């Protein structure tokens, strides 16, 4: 029995030593105390500054949390396997406890306000990291914005629609994103993507997504007569804009895939980070489109 316990202890020690984790409060808004979990590679030197994956979880703006197992696993992977600072954040879940949710009964104005506040929360998290760059040992020129589902909508609107959603732009003048990683996301209006704000982007999306449109289509495919009718531009439209501006992208399309493609693609993470290594770190221009067929 003693030998078994010793082996288990050693396994735990080695398994937990690949990264350190600290939790920080980045903002307090009303009754919401917004936190971030910051994972740092264990072997980081005091003089090092590292690229960052700043991750926003999904959940329809009503559920989930920064330490959800898959989100937690992703940022740990970024720190342990890719030598990044991996960060997973809370944000205000404005549709939590509402009777209309975030579907076709949620009004267009409520949806726009939800998108706006999510983008602001994300920008506040990025601003906190920039302001504490020395302590957190981050390279502020290499912040990768990332998110899935609602989180992907949040980060895409923050990256590409800052001019639309953010009024106090001077507050965030030092926040710049070097790349993005979106799983089943969309923006309110892709015409806000310009040559100036276009950045290397990884986009995963199913072309039959029933909630967040793959192309230009209504959110949740609501009928025009419904309160929640609002058109969004999904990954297909975003990739087309990036191609127009000769900006790098890695577009993974799943034919027949629905909103389950919002899950974090752990099987493809090596390719995702290799793309950022080539385009963000080495400044290469790469445009790749991968088309897969959903397995029955």
Short mmCIF file of C-alpha atoms in Angstrom, two decimals:
data_model
loop_
_atom_site.label_atom_id
_atom_site.label_comp_id
_atom_site.label_asym_id
_atom_site.label_seq_id
_atom_site.Cartn_x
_atom_site.Cartn_y
_atom_site.Cartn_z
CA UNK A 1 0.00 0.00 0.00
CA UNK A 2 2.80 2.45 0.83
CA UNK A 3 4.43 1.81 -2.55
CA UNK A 4 1.16 2.52 -4.40
CA UNK A 5 0.60 5.77 -2.50
CA UNK A 6 4.14 6.90 -3.31
CA UNK A 7 3.64 6.24 -7.03
CA UNK A 8 0.37 8.18 -7.03
CA UNK A 9 2.00 11.11 -5.26
CA UNK A 10 4.83 11.24 -7.79
CA UNK A 11 2.40 11.07 -10.71
CA UNK A 12 0.37 13.93 -9.25
CA UNK A 13 3.45 16.03 -8.66
CA UNK A 14 4.72 15.68 -12.21
CA UNK A 15 1.25 16.15 -13.71
CA UNK A 16 0.62 19.38 -11.84
CA UNK A 17 4.04 20.93 -12.29
CA UNK A 18 3.77 21.89 -15.96
CA UNK A 19 2.10 25.22 -15.19
CA UNK A 20 1.21 27.58 -12.37
CA UNK A 21 -2.26 29.04 -11.96
CA UNK A 22 -3.33 32.28 -10.32
CA UNK A 23 -6.80 33.82 -10.19
CA UNK A 24 -7.24 37.58 -10.50
CA UNK A 25 -10.22 39.91 -10.27
CA UNK A 26 -10.17 42.06 -13.40
CA UNK A 27 -13.38 44.03 -12.83
CA UNK A 28 -16.34 44.44 -10.47
CA UNK A 29 -19.61 45.48 -12.11
CA UNK A 30 -22.60 45.71 -9.83
CA UNK A 31 -23.01 42.31 -8.20
CA UNK A 32 -20.65 40.63 -10.67
CA UNK A 33 -17.06 40.04 -9.61
CA UNK A 34 -15.31 39.12 -12.83
CA UNK A 35 -12.28 36.86 -12.52
CA UNK A 36 -9.66 35.32 -14.75
CA UNK A 37 -7.60 32.17 -14.29
CA UNK A 38 -4.06 32.72 -15.55
CA UNK A 39 -1.94 29.65 -16.37
CA UNK A 40 1.79 30.25 -16.73
CA UNK A 41 4.40 27.70 -17.86
CA UNK A 42 6.31 26.37 -14.85
CA UNK A 43 9.73 26.90 -16.44
CA UNK A 44 9.19 30.56 -17.35
CA UNK A 45 12.17 32.79 -16.59
CA UNK A 46 11.73 36.14 -14.85
CA UNK A 47 12.93 37.93 -17.98
CA UNK A 48 10.52 36.10 -20.31
CA UNK A 49 7.42 37.57 -21.93
CA UNK A 50 5.09 35.14 -23.67
CA UNK A 51 2.18 35.25 -26.13
CA UNK A 52 -1.30 34.97 -24.61
CA UNK A 53 -4.48 33.05 -25.38
CA UNK A 54 -7.28 35.08 -23.78
CA UNK A 55 -10.29 32.75 -23.79
CA UNK A 56 -14.03 33.48 -23.41
CA UNK A 57 -16.30 30.49 -22.69
CA UNK A 58 -19.63 29.74 -24.38
CA UNK A 59 -23.04 29.12 -22.85
CA UNK A 60 -25.57 31.36 -24.57
CA UNK A 61 -24.72 34.30 -22.30
CA UNK A 62 -26.63 32.47 -19.56
CA UNK A 63 -24.47 29.59 -18.35
CA UNK A 64 -21.07 27.92 -17.98
CA UNK A 65 -18.02 29.49 -16.35
CA UNK A 66 -14.30 30.17 -16.80
CA UNK A 67 -13.27 26.86 -15.16
CA UNK A 68 -15.58 24.62 -17.19
CA UNK A 69 -13.57 21.44 -17.87
CA UNK A 70 -13.01 21.96 -21.61
CA UNK A 71 -12.14 25.65 -21.27
CA UNK A 72 -9.84 24.85 -18.37
CA UNK A 73 -8.18 22.07 -20.38
CA UNK A 74 -7.57 24.42 -23.31
CA UNK A 75 -5.77 27.16 -21.39
CA UNK A 76 -3.76 24.55 -19.48
CA UNK A 77 -2.74 23.08 -22.83
CA UNK A 78 -1.69 26.52 -24.07
CA UNK A 79 0.63 26.93 -21.07
CA UNK A 80 1.94 23.38 -20.82
CA UNK A 81 2.35 22.40 -24.47
CA UNK A 82 2.67 25.71 -26.35
CA UNK A 83 4.55 27.95 -23.90
CA UNK A 84 1.76 30.54 -23.88
CA UNK A 85 0.11 32.33 -21.01
CA UNK A 86 -3.33 30.68 -21.01
CA UNK A 87 -6.17 32.78 -19.61
CA UNK A 88 -9.85 31.90 -19.14
CA UNK A 89 -12.24 34.65 -18.05
CA UNK A 90 -15.62 35.21 -16.47
CA UNK A 91 -18.00 37.74 -17.97
CA UNK A 92 -21.49 38.95 -17.17
CA UNK A 93 -24.14 36.39 -18.13
CA UNK A 94 -26.85 38.89 -18.97
CA UNK A 95 -29.37 36.32 -20.22
CA UNK A 96 -29.15 34.16 -17.09
CA UNK A 97 -32.52 33.87 -15.35
CA UNK A 98 -34.44 35.67 -18.11
CA UNK A 99 -37.72 34.27 -19.42
CA UNK A 100 -36.84 34.93 -23.05
CA UNK A 101 -33.33 33.43 -23.09
CA UNK A 102 -31.27 34.33 -26.15
CA UNK A 103 -33.43 32.91 -28.92
CA UNK A 104 -36.25 34.29 -31.03
CA UNK A 105 -38.18 35.72 -28.05
CA UNK A 106 -35.22 37.84 -26.99
CA UNK A 107 -35.57 41.19 -28.74
CA UNK A 108 -33.05 42.53 -31.22
CA UNK A 109 -32.23 45.41 -28.88
CA UNK A 110 -31.61 43.01 -25.99
CA UNK A 111 -29.33 40.92 -28.19
CA UNK A 112 -27.34 43.96 -29.29
CA UNK A 113 -26.97 45.07 -25.67
CA UNK A 114 -25.81 41.58 -24.68
CA UNK A 115 -23.23 41.55 -27.48
CA UNK A 116 -22.08 45.03 -26.47
CA UNK A 117 -21.60 44.25 -22.78
CA UNK A 118 -19.82 40.97 -23.56
CA UNK A 119 -17.43 42.85 -25.85
CA UNK A 120 -16.83 45.44 -23.12
CA UNK A 121 -16.15 42.75 -20.50
CA UNK A 122 -13.70 41.10 -22.87
CA UNK A 123 -11.96 44.39 -23.55
CA UNK A 124 -11.74 45.04 -19.81
CA UNK A 125 -10.06 41.67 -19.33
CA UNK A 126 -7.58 42.43 -22.12
CA UNK A 127 -6.96 45.90 -20.66
CA UNK A 128 -6.23 44.35 -17.25
CA UNK A 129 -3.66 42.06 -18.83
CA UNK A 130 -1.97 44.90 -20.69
CA UNK A 131 -1.85 47.06 -17.55
CA UNK A 132 -0.34 44.17 -15.56
CA UNK A 133 1.87 42.87 -18.37
CA UNK A 134 5.03 42.96 -16.25
CA UNK A 135 3.60 40.88 -13.42
CA UNK A 136 1.83 38.47 -15.77
CA UNK A 137 4.88 38.27 -18.10
CA UNK A 138 2.84 38.71 -21.26
CA UNK A 139 3.92 40.02 -24.64
CA UNK A 140 1.25 42.67 -25.28
CA UNK A 141 1.92 42.50 -29.04
CA UNK A 142 0.91 38.84 -29.16
CA UNK A 143 -2.54 38.57 -27.57
CA UNK A 144 -4.72 35.92 -29.24
CA UNK A 145 -8.44 36.50 -28.69
CA UNK A 146 -10.36 33.24 -28.39
CA UNK A 147 -13.83 31.97 -27.63
CA UNK A 148 -16.53 29.43 -28.43
CA UNK A 149 -20.21 30.00 -29.26
CA UNK A 150 -21.37 33.01 -27.19
CA UNK A 151 -17.73 33.59 -26.26
CA UNK A 152 -16.79 33.56 -29.94
CA UNK A 153 -19.46 36.18 -30.62
CA UNK A 154 -18.07 38.22 -27.75
CA UNK A 155 -14.47 38.15 -28.97
CA UNK A 156 -15.33 38.69 -32.64
CA UNK A 157 -17.39 41.76 -31.81
CA UNK A 158 -14.61 43.04 -29.52
CA UNK A 159 -11.93 42.56 -32.18
CA UNK A 160 -13.78 43.72 -35.28
CA UNK A 161 -16.58 45.98 -34.01
CA UNK A 162 -14.80 48.05 -31.37
CA UNK A 163 -15.77 51.18 -33.28
CA UNK A 164 -19.45 50.23 -33.03
CA UNK A 165 -19.76 48.87 -29.50
CA UNK A 166 -17.15 50.83 -27.53
CA UNK A 167 -17.84 54.50 -26.78
CA UNK A 168 -14.85 55.29 -24.52
CA UNK A 169 -12.26 54.12 -27.05
CA UNK A 170 -9.41 56.02 -25.38
CA UNK A 171 -9.72 53.68 -22.38
CA UNK A 172 -8.65 50.75 -24.56
CA UNK A 173 -6.09 52.47 -26.78
CA UNK A 174 -3.31 50.14 -25.62
CA UNK A 175 -5.29 46.94 -26.25
CA UNK A 176 -4.33 45.30 -29.53
CA UNK A 177 -5.03 41.78 -30.72
CA UNK A 178 -2.57 39.83 -32.84
CA UNK A 179 -4.84 36.92 -33.78
CA UNK A 180 -8.13 35.21 -32.99
CA UNK A 181 -9.52 31.71 -32.49
CA UNK A 182 -13.29 31.36 -32.97
CA UNK A 183 -15.40 28.22 -32.61
CA UNK A 184 -18.86 28.77 -34.16
CA UNK A 185 -18.93 32.54 -33.85
CA UNK A 186 -20.36 35.48 -35.76
CA UNK A 187 -20.21 39.28 -35.85
CA UNK A 188 -23.12 41.67 -36.01
CA UNK A 189 -21.81 43.28 -39.20
CA UNK A 190 -18.73 42.09 -41.11
CA UNK A 191 -18.49 45.41 -42.96
CA UNK A 192 -16.68 46.63 -39.83
CA UNK A 193 -13.78 44.31 -40.70
CA UNK A 194 -11.20 46.55 -42.33
CA UNK A 195 -7.65 46.28 -43.57
CA UNK A 196 -6.58 47.98 -40.33
CA UNK A 197 -8.30 45.59 -37.88
CA UNK A 198 -8.07 42.35 -39.89
CA UNK A 199 -5.82 39.86 -38.06
CA UNK A 200 -4.81 36.21 -38.54
CA UNK A 201 -7.87 34.16 -37.66
CA UNK A 202 -8.71 30.54 -36.91
CA UNK A 203 -12.37 29.81 -37.64
CA UNK A 204 -14.19 26.52 -36.92
CA UNK A 205 -17.82 26.28 -38.01
CA UNK A 206 -20.43 23.79 -39.21
CA UNK A 207 -22.24 24.87 -42.37
CA UNK A 208 -25.58 23.72 -40.92
CA UNK A 209 -25.23 25.52 -37.59
CA UNK A 210 -28.81 26.09 -36.40
CA UNK A 211 -27.97 28.79 -33.83
CA UNK A 212 -25.03 30.93 -34.94
CA UNK A 213 -25.13 31.34 -38.73
CA UNK A 214 -22.33 29.96 -40.86
CA UNK A 215 -22.83 32.70 -43.48
CA UNK A 216 -25.10 35.74 -43.53
CA UNK A 217 -28.34 34.69 -41.89
CA UNK A 218 -30.63 35.44 -38.94
CA UNK A 219 -29.40 34.58 -35.45
CA UNK A 220 -31.09 31.30 -34.41
CA UNK A 221 -32.75 31.45 -37.86
CA UNK A 222 -35.59 33.49 -36.40
CA UNK A 223 -38.36 34.54 -38.78
CA UNK A 224 -38.47 38.27 -39.64
CA UNK A 225 -41.72 38.58 -37.66
CA UNK A 226 -40.08 37.43 -34.41
CA UNK A 227 -38.72 39.85 -31.79
CA UNK A 228 -35.31 38.20 -31.93
CA UNK A 229 -34.78 38.61 -35.66
CA UNK A 230 -31.29 40.00 -36.29
CA UNK A 231 -28.92 39.23 -39.14
CA UNK A 232 -25.38 38.13 -38.29
CA UNK A 233 -22.27 37.42 -40.36
CA UNK A 234 -20.71 34.06 -39.56
CA UNK A 235 -17.35 32.47 -40.29
CA UNK A 236 -17.89 32.16 -44.05
CA UNK A 237 -18.39 35.92 -44.42
CA UNK A 238 -15.50 36.71 -42.05
CA UNK A 239 -13.14 34.45 -44.04
CA UNK A 240 -14.18 36.18 -47.28
CA UNK A 241 -13.38 39.58 -45.79
CA UNK A 242 -9.97 38.37 -44.55
CA UNK A 243 -9.20 37.00 -48.01
CA UNK A 244 -10.07 40.36 -49.55
CA UNK A 245 -7.49 42.01 -47.29
CA UNK A 246 -4.81 39.33 -47.88
CA UNK A 247 -4.98 38.47 -44.18
CA UNK A 248 -4.11 35.00 -42.89
CA UNK A 249 -6.85 32.61 -41.92
CA UNK A 250 -7.35 28.93 -41.12
CA UNK A 251 -10.98 28.07 -41.89
CA UNK A 252 -12.16 24.62 -40.80
CA UNK A 253 -15.58 23.88 -42.31
CA UNK A 254 -17.60 20.85 -41.26
CA UNK A 255 -20.20 19.95 -43.88
CA UNK A 256 -23.41 18.97 -42.13
CA UNK A 257 -22.04 20.20 -38.81
CA UNK A 258 -24.44 21.99 -36.50
CA UNK A 259 -23.71 23.98 -33.35
CA UNK A 260 -21.77 21.12 -31.82
CA UNK A 261 -18.80 22.47 -33.82
CA UNK A 262 -18.60 25.14 -31.11
CA UNK A 263 -16.78 22.56 -29.00
CA UNK A 264 -13.05 23.14 -28.59
CA UNK A 265 -11.28 21.09 -31.31
CA UNK A 266 -8.64 19.45 -29.12
CA UNK A 267 -7.67 17.07 -31.92
CA UNK A 268 -6.63 20.06 -34.07
CA UNK A 269 -4.95 22.28 -31.47
CA UNK A 270 -1.46 21.50 -32.66
CA UNK A 271 -2.41 22.83 -36.11
CA UNK A 272 -4.10 25.87 -34.58
CA UNK A 273 -1.03 26.90 -32.61
CA UNK A 274 1.26 26.10 -35.56
CA UNK A 275 -0.84 28.56 -37.60
CA UNK A 276 -0.30 31.26 -34.97
CA UNK A 277 3.41 30.44 -34.85
CA UNK A 278 3.67 31.01 -38.59
CA UNK A 279 1.38 34.03 -38.93
CA UNK A 280 1.64 35.91 -35.62
CA UNK A 281 5.15 35.02 -34.49
CA UNK A 282 6.85 34.66 -37.92
CA UNK A 283 4.56 37.09 -39.81
CA UNK A 284 3.84 34.75 -42.72
CA UNK A 285 0.64 35.05 -44.78
CA UNK A 286 -1.25 31.77 -44.94
CA UNK A 287 -4.81 31.21 -46.13
CA UNK A 288 -6.09 27.69 -45.57
CA UNK A 289 -9.54 26.24 -45.97
CA UNK A 290 -10.21 22.74 -44.61
CA UNK A 291 -13.48 21.02 -45.54
CA UNK A 292 -14.58 17.98 -43.58
CA UNK A 293 -17.81 16.00 -43.59
CA UNK A 294 -19.62 15.36 -40.34
CA UNK A 295 -19.42 11.73 -39.34
CA UNK A 296 -22.83 9.99 -38.99
#
